[in-house]
Amino acid sequence: MKITRRTIEGLKPGSERGTKHQDDSLPGFFVVAYPKHLSFFVRYRVHGQRKTVGLGRYPSTMPEDARRAALSVLGNAARGEDEALKRKALREAAETKSKRISFASWREEYLKTHVSHLKEQSEPTRYLAMAGAEWDRRPLAEISARDVETFRNRLMERGTTQANRWLAYIAGSFNHAVRLGYIEANPARRVPFLKENDPRSRVLTPDEEARLRRVLATWRDPFEKVAFTLLIDTGARLSEVLRAKHEDFDLDPDGAGTWRIPSPKSGKPQAIPVLPNVGAVVIATPKIDGGPFLVPGRVPLVPRVDFVGSWARLKAAARLGADVHLHDLRRSFGLRVTRASGIFAASKLLRHSSTRITETVYSPLDAGDLMGFATTTERARVLAFRRKKSAR
């Protein structure tokens, strides 16, 4: 047969050792059918020896591409060039290169060519530097799974979360090294992640939220007032509030509208709804010397750095416990929306990529919430049944 897309798609699975199908128009070019895949090969003779090299698997390699590769190998063989020897030399060169490159050199290359393109660079840079303090002088190829696991276990003293994040970033860097041919296998691949504690589930109680809102309604500092209002009533992240600009808000005179977040955690611009009571606070926030930021820093052209002191004062005025963190406002918002409109609506407003994140971290429902959902569902079923019965 002639090896084409049509003919190989009609081939039946072969034996474990493979069933060979020779191309009748190009001597030496053939395809082998295995139980679960098809592979292309070419057989040639050079310096009196007959050799065979692989050309790729279908469909990653198409028949026409394999045919061109076979013609190239056969043409080179006619000129005395041995494809198998060329490939062996390339493998040996890659092995020599991998043994020569140190972890320090690889870390520098990885940061420059890969991490520099990421939106968030500080964490991978920091975690790779932690590994570099231990491995920088060692060849990259000599770092073993035992080395990775030993370092991970040392980091357990700082917490399982940090140990797992370090492992994730270091595994990603090794994966990239494998793709570039510096190492043959990822030494972090067989090192398991540690079991982490349950995610934080602290939310404001109804009384705590009421006290916080009463205090915030009369808060004198307009910048702190708008910042905490956005955190409570939009579920925004602190970093998003700190970088918010007046131009990002498209509000009607009554305050209703949208807030466009140019560069959120996902890296893609997103827009979230702003209710009139929240928009009114945004509109009332003054501009200092024409500065662009909604919450300016000491210099109007630079955003504020944090709200550590402000949050401490606000907690004290609202009589909130020391166990209440600023990020708990976002979690409380997620739970509030979930109770009112369901997990899907909460996930969309929190701008999560998956409802799984919302469910496990930001909407800690209890048995009472679930009973409420069940009761509402049952009432809806009974009401629908009665309407259907009366319609008869």
mmCIF file of C-alpha atoms in Angstrom:
data_model
loop_
_atom_site.group_PDB
_atom_site.id
_atom_site.type_symbol
_atom_site.label_atom_id
_atom_site.label_comp_id
_atom_site.label_asym_id
_atom_site.label_seq_id
_atom_site.Cartn_x
_atom_site.Cartn_y
_atom_site.Cartn_z
ATOM 1 C CA MET A 1 0.000 0.000 0.000
ATOM 2 C CA LYS A 2 0.963 3.652 -0.251
ATOM 3 C CA ILE A 3 1.104 5.259 3.170
ATOM 4 C CA THR A 4 -1.385 8.129 3.239
ATOM 5 C CA ARG A 5 -3.814 9.522 5.813
ATOM 6 C CA ARG A 6 -6.649 7.506 4.298
ATOM 7 C CA THR A 7 -4.775 4.203 4.291
ATOM 8 C CA ILE A 8 -3.387 4.425 7.829
ATOM 9 C CA GLU A 9 -6.753 5.464 9.259
ATOM 10 C CA GLY A 10 -8.063 2.164 7.913
ATOM 11 C CA LEU A 11 -5.345 0.051 9.552
ATOM 12 C CA LYS A 12 -6.387 -2.330 12.299
ATOM 13 C CA PRO A 13 -4.471 -2.476 15.595
ATOM 14 C CA GLY A 14 -1.432 -4.702 15.357
ATOM 15 C CA SER A 15 0.255 -7.119 17.725
ATOM 16 C CA GLU A 16 2.302 -6.197 20.786
ATOM 17 C CA ARG A 17 5.486 -6.415 18.707
ATOM 18 C CA GLY A 18 3.832 -4.426 15.916
ATOM 19 C CA THR A 19 2.527 -5.229 12.447
ATOM 20 C CA LYS A 20 4.650 -3.760 9.647
ATOM 21 C CA HIS A 21 3.098 -2.125 6.543
ATOM 22 C CA GLN A 22 5.594 -1.225 3.802
ATOM 23 C CA ASP A 23 5.078 1.754 1.494
ATOM 24 C CA ASP A 24 5.089 0.500 -2.107
ATOM 25 C CA SER A 25 6.242 3.797 -3.632
ATOM 26 C CA LEU A 26 9.216 4.611 -1.352
ATOM 27 C CA PRO A 27 11.448 1.620 -0.519
ATOM 28 C CA GLY A 28 12.516 1.586 3.109
ATOM 29 C CA PHE A 29 9.576 3.710 4.355
ATOM 30 C CA PHE A 30 7.041 1.822 6.482
ATOM 31 C CA VAL A 31 4.518 2.178 9.281
ATOM 32 C CA VAL A 32 4.143 -0.195 12.224
ATOM 33 C CA ALA A 33 0.714 -0.737 13.798
ATOM 34 C CA TYR A 34 0.843 -1.419 17.531
ATOM 35 C CA PRO A 35 -2.231 -2.146 19.696
ATOM 36 C CA LYS A 36 -2.609 1.503 20.702
ATOM 37 C CA HIS A 37 -0.608 3.611 18.248
ATOM 38 C CA LEU A 38 1.017 3.857 14.802
ATOM 39 C CA SER A 39 4.700 4.735 14.287
ATOM 40 C CA PHE A 40 6.607 5.649 11.122
ATOM 41 C CA PHE A 41 10.090 4.286 10.350
ATOM 42 C CA VAL A 42 12.656 4.311 7.556
ATOM 43 C CA ARG A 43 15.226 1.605 6.833
ATOM 44 C CA TYR A 44 18.409 2.496 4.961
ATOM 45 C CA ARG A 45 21.858 1.113 4.167
ATOM 46 C CA VAL A 46 25.076 3.040 4.776
ATOM 47 C CA HIS A 47 28.684 1.805 4.701
ATOM 48 C CA GLY A 48 27.412 -1.740 4.111
ATOM 49 C CA GLN A 49 25.208 -1.726 7.242
ATOM 50 C CA ARG A 50 21.421 -1.736 7.306
ATOM 51 C CA LYS A 51 19.835 0.513 9.944
ATOM 52 C CA THR A 52 16.381 1.731 10.976
ATOM 53 C CA VAL A 53 15.340 5.006 12.627
ATOM 54 C CA GLY A 54 11.967 6.231 13.838
ATOM 55 C CA LEU A 55 10.191 9.185 12.252
ATOM 56 C CA GLY A 56 7.418 9.836 14.781
ATOM 57 C CA ARG A 57 3.973 8.687 15.845
ATOM 58 C CA TYR A 58 0.654 9.324 14.156
ATOM 59 C CA PRO A 59 -1.149 11.767 14.434
ATOM 60 C CA SER A 60 1.586 13.950 15.978
ATOM 61 C CA THR A 61 3.499 13.194 12.791
ATOM 62 C CA MET A 62 1.415 13.066 9.617
ATOM 63 C CA PRO A 63 2.200 10.619 6.759
ATOM 64 C CA GLU A 64 3.331 13.388 4.392
ATOM 65 C CA ASP A 65 5.728 14.750 7.025
ATOM 66 C CA ALA A 66 7.080 11.259 7.725
ATOM 67 C CA ARG A 67 7.546 10.684 3.987
ATOM 68 C CA ARG A 68 9.586 13.876 3.617
ATOM 69 C CA ALA A 69 11.713 12.890 6.617
ATOM 70 C CA ALA A 70 12.256 9.427 5.114
ATOM 71 C CA LEU A 71 13.355 10.932 1.792
ATOM 72 C CA SER A 72 15.839 13.134 3.650
ATOM 73 C CA VAL A 73 17.284 10.179 5.577
ATOM 74 C CA LEU A 74 17.560 8.050 2.424
ATOM 75 C CA GLY A 75 19.161 10.912 0.487
ATOM 76 C CA ASN A 76 21.730 11.506 3.227
ATOM 77 C CA ALA A 77 22.473 7.779 3.393
ATOM 78 C CA ALA A 78 23.199 7.805 -0.346
ATOM 79 C CA ARG A 79 25.843 10.445 0.401
ATOM 80 C CA GLY A 80 27.300 8.344 3.221
ATOM 81 C CA GLU A 81 25.620 10.154 6.133
ATOM 82 C CA ASP A 82 24.316 7.955 8.942
ATOM 83 C CA GLU A 83 21.152 9.351 10.576
ATOM 84 C CA ALA A 84 21.418 7.001 13.550
ATOM 85 C CA LEU A 85 24.965 8.177 14.303
ATOM 86 C CA LYS A 86 23.882 11.826 13.970
ATOM 87 C CA ARG A 87 21.093 11.295 16.494
ATOM 88 C CA LYS A 88 23.429 9.508 18.887
ATOM 89 C CA ALA A 89 25.886 12.411 18.700
ATOM 90 C CA LEU A 90 23.088 14.881 19.491
ATOM 91 C CA ARG A 91 21.982 12.821 22.512
ATOM 92 C CA GLU A 92 25.531 12.625 23.820
ATOM 93 C CA ALA A 93 25.975 16.374 23.336
ATOM 94 C CA ALA A 94 22.766 17.016 25.278
ATOM 95 C CA GLU A 95 23.915 14.714 28.073
ATOM 96 C CA THR A 96 27.280 16.467 28.224
ATOM 97 C CA LYS A 97 25.548 19.846 28.299
ATOM 98 C CA SER A 98 23.194 18.759 31.078
ATOM 99 C CA LYS A 99 26.118 17.536 33.170
ATOM 100 C CA ARG A 100 28.015 20.746 32.565
ATOM 101 C CA ILE A 101 25.233 23.230 33.402
ATOM 102 C CA SER A 102 24.914 24.035 37.087
ATOM 103 C CA PHE A 103 21.693 24.702 38.943
ATOM 104 C CA ALA A 104 22.790 28.343 39.274
ATOM 105 C CA SER A 105 23.141 28.720 35.497
ATOM 106 C CA TRP A 106 19.851 26.959 34.892
ATOM 107 C CA ARG A 107 18.059 29.089 37.508
ATOM 108 C CA GLU A 108 19.337 32.269 35.857
ATOM 109 C CA GLU A 109 18.255 31.072 32.413
ATOM 110 C CA TYR A 110 14.824 29.964 33.651
ATOM 111 C CA LEU A 111 14.146 33.285 35.372
ATOM 112 C CA LYS A 112 15.205 35.223 32.295
ATOM 113 C CA THR A 113 13.400 33.175 29.627
ATOM 114 C CA HIS A 114 10.303 31.949 31.466
ATOM 115 C CA VAL A 115 9.556 33.689 34.765
ATOM 116 C CA SER A 116 10.162 37.154 33.310
ATOM 117 C CA HIS A 117 7.028 36.719 31.164
ATOM 118 C CA LEU A 118 4.764 35.894 34.119
ATOM 119 C CA LYS A 119 2.466 38.466 35.696
ATOM 120 C CA GLU A 120 3.568 37.397 39.181
ATOM 121 C CA GLN A 121 7.351 36.949 39.378
ATOM 122 C CA SER A 122 8.195 37.466 43.048
ATOM 123 C CA GLU A 123 7.095 34.043 44.323
ATOM 124 C CA PRO A 124 8.858 31.851 41.720
ATOM 125 C CA THR A 125 11.967 34.002 42.048
ATOM 126 C CA ARG A 126 11.973 33.680 45.835
ATOM 127 C CA TYR A 127 11.355 29.928 45.893
ATOM 128 C CA LEU A 128 14.009 29.234 43.260
ATOM 129 C CA ALA A 129 16.461 31.361 45.252
ATOM 130 C CA MET A 130 15.741 29.171 48.292
ATOM 131 C CA ALA A 131 16.708 26.119 46.253
ATOM 132 C CA GLY A 132 19.707 27.954 44.854
ATOM 133 C CA ALA A 133 21.137 28.506 48.323
ATOM 134 C CA GLU A 134 21.400 24.712 48.565
ATOM 135 C CA TRP A 135 22.059 23.593 44.984
ATOM 136 C CA ASP A 136 23.637 26.443 42.984
ATOM 137 C CA ARG A 137 27.091 24.828 42.828
ATOM 138 C CA ARG A 138 25.776 21.408 41.838
ATOM 139 C CA PRO A 139 25.221 20.152 38.277
ATOM 140 C CA LEU A 140 21.551 20.260 37.361
ATOM 141 C CA ALA A 141 21.539 16.619 36.267
ATOM 142 C CA GLU A 142 22.824 15.416 39.664
ATOM 143 C CA ILE A 143 19.883 16.742 41.686
ATOM 144 C CA SER A 144 17.799 13.723 42.659
ATOM 145 C CA ALA A 145 14.300 13.070 43.977
ATOM 146 C CA ARG A 146 15.845 12.459 47.405
ATOM 147 C CA ASP A 147 17.408 15.943 47.318
ATOM 148 C CA VAL A 148 14.042 17.492 46.451
ATOM 149 C CA GLU A 149 12.182 15.568 49.148
ATOM 150 C CA THR A 150 14.818 16.390 51.790
ATOM 151 C CA PHE A 151 14.561 20.104 51.040
ATOM 152 C CA ARG A 152 10.744 19.947 51.054
ATOM 153 C CA ASN A 153 10.803 18.262 54.473
ATOM 154 C CA ARG A 154 13.037 21.028 55.853
ATOM 155 C CA LEU A 155 10.517 23.605 54.685
ATOM 156 C CA MET A 156 7.774 21.832 56.622
ATOM 157 C CA GLU A 157 9.004 23.680 59.700
ATOM 158 C CA ARG A 158 7.775 26.908 58.067
ATOM 159 C CA GLY A 159 4.417 25.364 57.198
ATOM 160 C CA THR A 160 3.049 22.814 54.743
ATOM 161 C CA THR A 161 1.635 25.513 52.472
ATOM 162 C CA GLN A 162 5.052 27.050 51.865
ATOM 163 C CA ALA A 163 6.629 23.623 51.362
ATOM 164 C CA ASN A 164 3.996 22.719 48.760
ATOM 165 C CA ARG A 165 4.345 26.029 46.923
ATOM 166 C CA TRP A 166 8.110 25.598 46.777
ATOM 167 C CA LEU A 167 7.654 22.078 45.412
ATOM 168 C CA ALA A 168 5.207 23.298 42.752
ATOM 169 C CA TYR A 169 7.558 26.001 41.499
ATOM 170 C CA ILE A 170 10.663 23.818 41.557
ATOM 171 C CA ALA A 171 8.809 21.019 39.739
ATOM 172 C CA GLY A 172 7.761 23.511 37.072
ATOM 173 C CA SER A 173 11.353 24.636 36.547
ATOM 174 C CA PHE A 174 12.546 21.028 36.218
ATOM 175 C CA ASN A 175 9.773 20.300 33.711
ATOM 176 C CA HIS A 176 11.052 23.165 31.585
ATOM 177 C CA ALA A 177 14.587 21.780 31.835
ATOM 178 C CA VAL A 178 13.319 18.416 30.582
ATOM 179 C CA ARG A 179 11.646 20.056 27.580
ATOM 180 C CA LEU A 180 14.894 21.812 26.671
ATOM 181 C CA GLY A 181 16.901 18.602 26.984
ATOM 182 C CA TYR A 182 19.045 19.614 29.975
ATOM 183 C CA ILE A 183 17.837 16.626 32.017
ATOM 184 C CA GLU A 184 16.084 13.407 31.061
ATOM 185 C CA ALA A 185 13.543 13.285 33.910
ATOM 186 C CA ASN A 186 12.029 15.634 36.474
ATOM 187 C CA PRO A 187 13.393 14.702 39.937
ATOM 188 C CA ALA A 188 10.429 16.428 41.618
ATOM 189 C CA ARG A 189 7.850 14.377 39.722
ATOM 190 C CA ARG A 190 7.733 11.545 42.269
ATOM 191 C CA VAL A 191 7.869 13.782 45.347
ATOM 192 C CA PRO A 192 4.295 14.076 46.698
ATOM 193 C CA PHE A 193 2.707 17.235 48.010
ATOM 194 C CA LEU A 194 2.067 17.386 51.738
ATOM 195 C CA LYS A 195 -1.439 17.269 53.125
ATOM 196 C CA GLU A 196 -2.377 20.812 54.082
ATOM 197 C CA ASN A 197 -4.644 21.973 56.858
ATOM 198 C CA ASP A 198 -8.217 22.867 56.023
ATOM 199 C CA PRO A 199 -8.468 26.344 54.449
ATOM 200 C CA ARG A 200 -9.325 29.268 56.687
ATOM 201 C CA SER A 201 -13.112 29.611 57.041
ATOM 202 C CA ARG A 202 -13.474 32.623 59.346
ATOM 203 C CA VAL A 203 -16.273 34.965 58.282
ATOM 204 C CA LEU A 204 -17.972 37.876 59.992
ATOM 205 C CA THR A 205 -20.988 37.027 62.092
ATOM 206 C CA PRO A 206 -24.151 39.088 61.462
ATOM 207 C CA ASP A 207 -23.469 41.130 64.619
ATOM 208 C CA GLU A 208 -19.827 41.746 63.654
ATOM 209 C CA GLU A 209 -20.823 42.842 60.167
ATOM 210 C CA ALA A 210 -23.529 45.170 61.533
ATOM 211 C CA ARG A 211 -21.069 46.816 63.933
ATOM 212 C CA LEU A 212 -18.474 47.197 61.196
ATOM 213 C CA ARG A 213 -20.975 48.836 58.853
ATOM 214 C CA ARG A 214 -22.202 51.249 61.541
ATOM 215 C CA VAL A 215 -18.658 52.366 62.302
ATOM 216 C CA LEU A 216 -17.728 52.646 58.621
ATOM 217 C CA ALA A 217 -20.797 54.796 57.870
ATOM 218 C CA THR A 218 -19.376 57.567 60.077
ATOM 219 C CA TRP A 219 -15.677 57.014 59.289
ATOM 220 C CA ARG A 220 -13.976 60.357 58.716
ATOM 221 C CA ASP A 221 -11.139 59.428 56.379
ATOM 222 C CA PRO A 222 -12.792 59.275 52.898
ATOM 223 C CA PHE A 223 -10.020 57.153 51.396
ATOM 224 C CA GLU A 224 -10.161 54.521 54.110
ATOM 225 C CA LYS A 225 -13.965 54.617 53.945
ATOM 226 C CA VAL A 226 -14.109 53.925 50.207
ATOM 227 C CA ALA A 227 -11.436 51.222 50.461
ATOM 228 C CA PHE A 228 -13.205 49.235 53.170
ATOM 229 C CA THR A 229 -16.594 49.765 51.504
ATOM 230 C CA LEU A 230 -15.270 48.179 48.310
ATOM 231 C CA LEU A 231 -13.752 45.293 50.268
ATOM 232 C CA ILE A 232 -17.022 44.587 52.106
ATOM 233 C CA ASP A 233 -19.543 45.088 49.281
ATOM 234 C CA THR A 234 -17.715 43.953 46.128
ATOM 235 C CA GLY A 235 -15.549 41.109 47.439
ATOM 236 C CA ALA A 236 -12.512 42.717 45.777
ATOM 237 C CA ARG A 237 -8.974 41.766 46.708
ATOM 238 C CA LEU A 238 -6.881 44.236 48.692
ATOM 239 C CA SER A 239 -4.368 44.608 45.844
ATOM 240 C CA GLU A 240 -7.203 45.526 43.458
ATOM 241 C CA VAL A 241 -8.503 48.226 45.807
ATOM 242 C CA LEU A 242 -5.011 49.656 46.309
ATOM 243 C CA ARG A 243 -4.501 49.975 42.534
ATOM 244 C CA ALA A 244 -8.019 51.231 41.709
ATOM 245 C CA LYS A 245 -8.193 54.487 39.763
ATOM 246 C CA HIS A 246 -11.036 56.988 39.397
ATOM 247 C CA GLU A 247 -11.156 56.293 35.657
ATOM 248 C CA ASP A 248 -11.838 52.586 36.286
ATOM 249 C CA PHE A 249 -15.369 53.359 37.542
ATOM 250 C CA ASP A 250 -18.261 53.944 35.148
ATOM 251 C CA LEU A 251 -21.057 55.151 37.427
ATOM 252 C CA ASP A 252 -24.457 56.776 36.961
ATOM 253 C CA PRO A 253 -25.367 59.867 39.024
ATOM 254 C CA ASP A 254 -27.098 57.597 41.551
ATOM 255 C CA GLY A 255 -23.904 55.542 41.972
ATOM 256 C CA ALA A 256 -24.876 52.379 40.085
ATOM 257 C CA GLY A 257 -22.484 51.107 37.429
ATOM 258 C CA THR A 258 -19.366 48.992 36.953
ATOM 259 C CA TRP A 259 -15.792 48.843 38.165
ATOM 260 C CA ARG A 260 -13.281 47.747 35.539
ATOM 261 C CA ILE A 261 -10.243 46.050 37.066
ATOM 262 C CA PRO A 262 -7.455 46.321 34.440
ATOM 263 C CA SER A 263 -5.084 43.723 35.861
ATOM 264 C CA PRO A 264 -6.609 41.387 38.455
ATOM 265 C CA LYS A 265 -5.039 38.172 39.718
ATOM 266 C CA SER A 266 -6.091 36.294 36.563
ATOM 267 C CA GLY A 267 -4.159 38.779 34.394
ATOM 268 C CA LYS A 268 -7.230 39.544 32.235
ATOM 269 C CA PRO A 269 -9.299 42.747 32.600
ATOM 270 C CA GLN A 270 -12.560 42.121 34.440
ATOM 271 C CA ALA A 271 -15.618 44.209 35.306
ATOM 272 C CA ILE A 272 -17.739 43.871 38.430
ATOM 273 C CA PRO A 273 -21.072 45.520 39.271
ATOM 274 C CA VAL A 274 -21.214 48.437 41.694
ATOM 275 C CA LEU A 275 -24.434 49.001 43.655
ATOM 276 C CA PRO A 276 -25.721 52.562 44.209
ATOM 277 C CA ASN A 277 -24.767 52.713 47.910
ATOM 278 C CA VAL A 278 -21.188 51.675 47.064
ATOM 279 C CA GLY A 279 -20.965 53.929 44.014
ATOM 280 C CA ALA A 280 -22.113 56.912 46.090
ATOM 281 C CA VAL A 281 -19.083 56.453 48.367
ATOM 282 C CA VAL A 282 -16.799 56.220 45.310
ATOM 283 C CA ILE A 283 -18.257 59.423 43.818
ATOM 284 C CA ALA A 284 -17.799 61.250 47.143
ATOM 285 C CA THR A 285 -14.097 60.330 47.325
ATOM 286 C CA PRO A 286 -11.988 63.428 46.555
ATOM 287 C CA LYS A 287 -9.114 63.635 44.113
ATOM 288 C CA ILE A 288 -5.841 64.874 45.575
ATOM 289 C CA ASP A 289 -3.849 67.120 43.236
ATOM 290 C CA GLY A 290 -5.317 65.347 40.236
ATOM 291 C CA GLY A 291 -3.843 61.998 41.292
ATOM 292 C CA PRO A 292 -5.281 58.999 39.409
ATOM 293 C CA PHE A 293 -5.624 56.589 42.336
ATOM 294 C CA LEU A 294 -8.832 56.242 44.306
ATOM 295 C CA VAL A 295 -6.770 55.674 47.461
ATOM 296 C CA PRO A 296 -3.551 57.680 46.991
ATOM 297 C CA GLY A 297 -0.396 57.185 48.980
ATOM 298 C CA ARG A 298 1.700 59.911 50.551
ATOM 299 C CA VAL A 299 2.526 61.015 47.027
ATOM 300 C CA PRO A 300 -0.726 61.414 45.000
ATOM 301 C CA LEU A 301 0.765 59.800 41.884
ATOM 302 C CA VAL A 302 1.641 56.631 43.837
ATOM 303 C CA PRO A 303 -0.955 54.214 45.279
ATOM 304 C CA ARG A 304 -1.173 53.436 48.954
ATOM 305 C CA VAL A 305 0.892 50.471 50.127
ATOM 306 C CA ASP A 306 -1.363 48.842 52.751
ATOM 307 C CA PHE A 307 -4.113 49.348 55.358
ATOM 308 C CA VAL A 308 -2.461 47.718 58.362
ATOM 309 C CA GLY A 309 -2.897 50.660 60.721
ATOM 310 C CA SER A 310 -6.293 51.655 59.341
ATOM 311 C CA TRP A 311 -7.636 48.118 59.669
ATOM 312 C CA ALA A 312 -6.434 47.907 63.266
ATOM 313 C CA ARG A 313 -8.245 51.143 64.133
ATOM 314 C CA LEU A 314 -11.408 50.082 62.336
ATOM 315 C CA LYS A 315 -11.428 46.695 64.093
ATOM 316 C CA ALA A 316 -11.000 48.342 67.462
ATOM 317 C CA ALA A 317 -13.847 50.797 66.799
ATOM 318 C CA ALA A 318 -16.146 47.968 65.649
ATOM 319 C CA ARG A 319 -15.044 45.727 68.549
ATOM 320 C CA LEU A 320 -13.877 42.934 66.260
ATOM 321 C CA GLY A 321 -11.658 40.179 67.638
ATOM 322 C CA ALA A 322 -7.981 39.778 66.846
ATOM 323 C CA ASP A 323 -8.803 36.635 64.865
ATOM 324 C CA VAL A 324 -10.602 38.678 62.157
ATOM 325 C CA HIS A 325 -8.324 39.269 59.156
ATOM 326 C CA LEU A 326 -8.781 41.742 56.340
ATOM 327 C CA HIS A 327 -9.199 38.986 53.741
ATOM 328 C CA ASP A 328 -12.110 37.611 55.800
ATOM 329 C CA LEU A 329 -14.192 40.441 54.324
ATOM 330 C CA ARG A 330 -13.890 38.832 50.878
ATOM 331 C CA ARG A 331 -14.811 35.438 52.318
ATOM 332 C CA SER A 332 -17.805 36.967 54.117
ATOM 333 C CA PHE A 333 -18.947 38.554 50.849
ATOM 334 C CA GLY A 334 -18.711 35.168 49.091
ATOM 335 C CA LEU A 335 -20.775 33.453 51.792
ATOM 336 C CA ARG A 336 -23.374 36.230 51.722
ATOM 337 C CA VAL A 337 -23.847 35.883 47.955
ATOM 338 C CA THR A 338 -23.896 32.093 48.146
ATOM 339 C CA ARG A 339 -26.683 32.116 50.710
ATOM 340 C CA ALA A 340 -28.712 34.574 48.667
ATOM 341 C CA SER A 341 -28.085 33.464 45.076
ATOM 342 C CA GLY A 342 -26.064 30.253 45.065
ATOM 343 C CA ILE A 343 -22.476 29.156 44.586
ATOM 344 C CA PHE A 344 -22.362 29.947 40.859
ATOM 345 C CA ALA A 345 -23.278 33.616 41.396
ATOM 346 C CA ALA A 346 -20.697 33.882 44.193
ATOM 347 C CA SER A 347 -18.028 32.372 41.971
ATOM 348 C CA LYS A 348 -18.757 34.867 39.193
ATOM 349 C CA LEU A 349 -18.744 37.886 41.512
ATOM 350 C CA LEU A 350 -15.526 36.720 43.202
ATOM 351 C CA ARG A 351 -14.112 36.135 39.688
ATOM 352 C CA HIS A 352 -12.855 32.646 40.363
ATOM 353 C CA SER A 353 -11.827 30.397 37.490
ATOM 354 C CA SER A 354 -13.770 27.514 39.029
ATOM 355 C CA THR A 355 -16.665 27.101 41.459
ATOM 356 C CA ARG A 356 -14.508 24.523 43.270
ATOM 357 C CA ILE A 357 -12.316 27.323 44.662
ATOM 358 C CA THR A 358 -15.393 29.250 45.794
ATOM 359 C CA GLU A 359 -16.909 26.196 47.420
ATOM 360 C CA THR A 360 -13.841 25.055 49.346
ATOM 361 C CA VAL A 361 -12.409 28.392 50.476
ATOM 362 C CA TYR A 362 -14.818 31.288 50.117
ATOM 363 C CA SER A 363 -18.256 29.871 50.915
ATOM 364 C CA PRO A 364 -18.021 27.843 54.144
ATOM 365 C CA LEU A 365 -21.640 26.694 54.371
ATOM 366 C CA ASP A 366 -22.838 24.979 57.522
ATOM 367 C CA ALA A 367 -25.632 22.448 58.132
ATOM 368 C CA GLY A 368 -28.140 25.250 58.693
ATOM 369 C CA ASP A 369 -27.406 26.723 55.265
ATOM 370 C CA LEU A 370 -27.847 23.346 53.599
ATOM 371 C CA MET A 371 -31.119 22.786 55.453
ATOM 372 C CA GLY A 372 -32.312 26.171 54.213
ATOM 373 C CA PHE A 373 -31.511 25.205 50.624
ATOM 374 C CA ALA A 374 -33.332 21.901 51.037
ATOM 375 C CA THR A 375 -36.384 23.623 52.552
ATOM 376 C CA THR A 376 -36.511 26.188 49.749
ATOM 377 C CA THR A 377 -36.246 23.453 47.132
ATOM 378 C CA GLU A 378 -39.055 21.468 48.754
ATOM 379 C CA ARG A 379 -41.304 24.528 48.948
ATOM 380 C CA ALA A 380 -40.709 25.205 45.265
ATOM 381 C CA ARG A 381 -41.596 21.598 44.418
ATOM 382 C CA VAL A 382 -44.828 21.694 46.438
ATOM 383 C CA LEU A 383 -45.822 25.040 44.920
ATOM 384 C CA ALA A 384 -45.195 23.747 41.391
ATOM 385 C CA PHE A 385 -47.267 20.624 42.144
ATOM 386 C CA ARG A 386 -50.183 22.713 43.444
ATOM 387 C CA ARG A 387 -50.117 24.983 40.399
ATOM 388 C CA LYS A 388 -50.104 21.991 38.094
ATOM 389 C CA LYS A 389 -52.998 20.398 40.003
ATOM 390 C CA SER A 390 -55.113 23.559 39.973
ATOM 391 C CA ALA A 391 -54.491 23.985 36.242
ATOM 392 C CA ARG A 392 -56.220 20.647 35.620
#
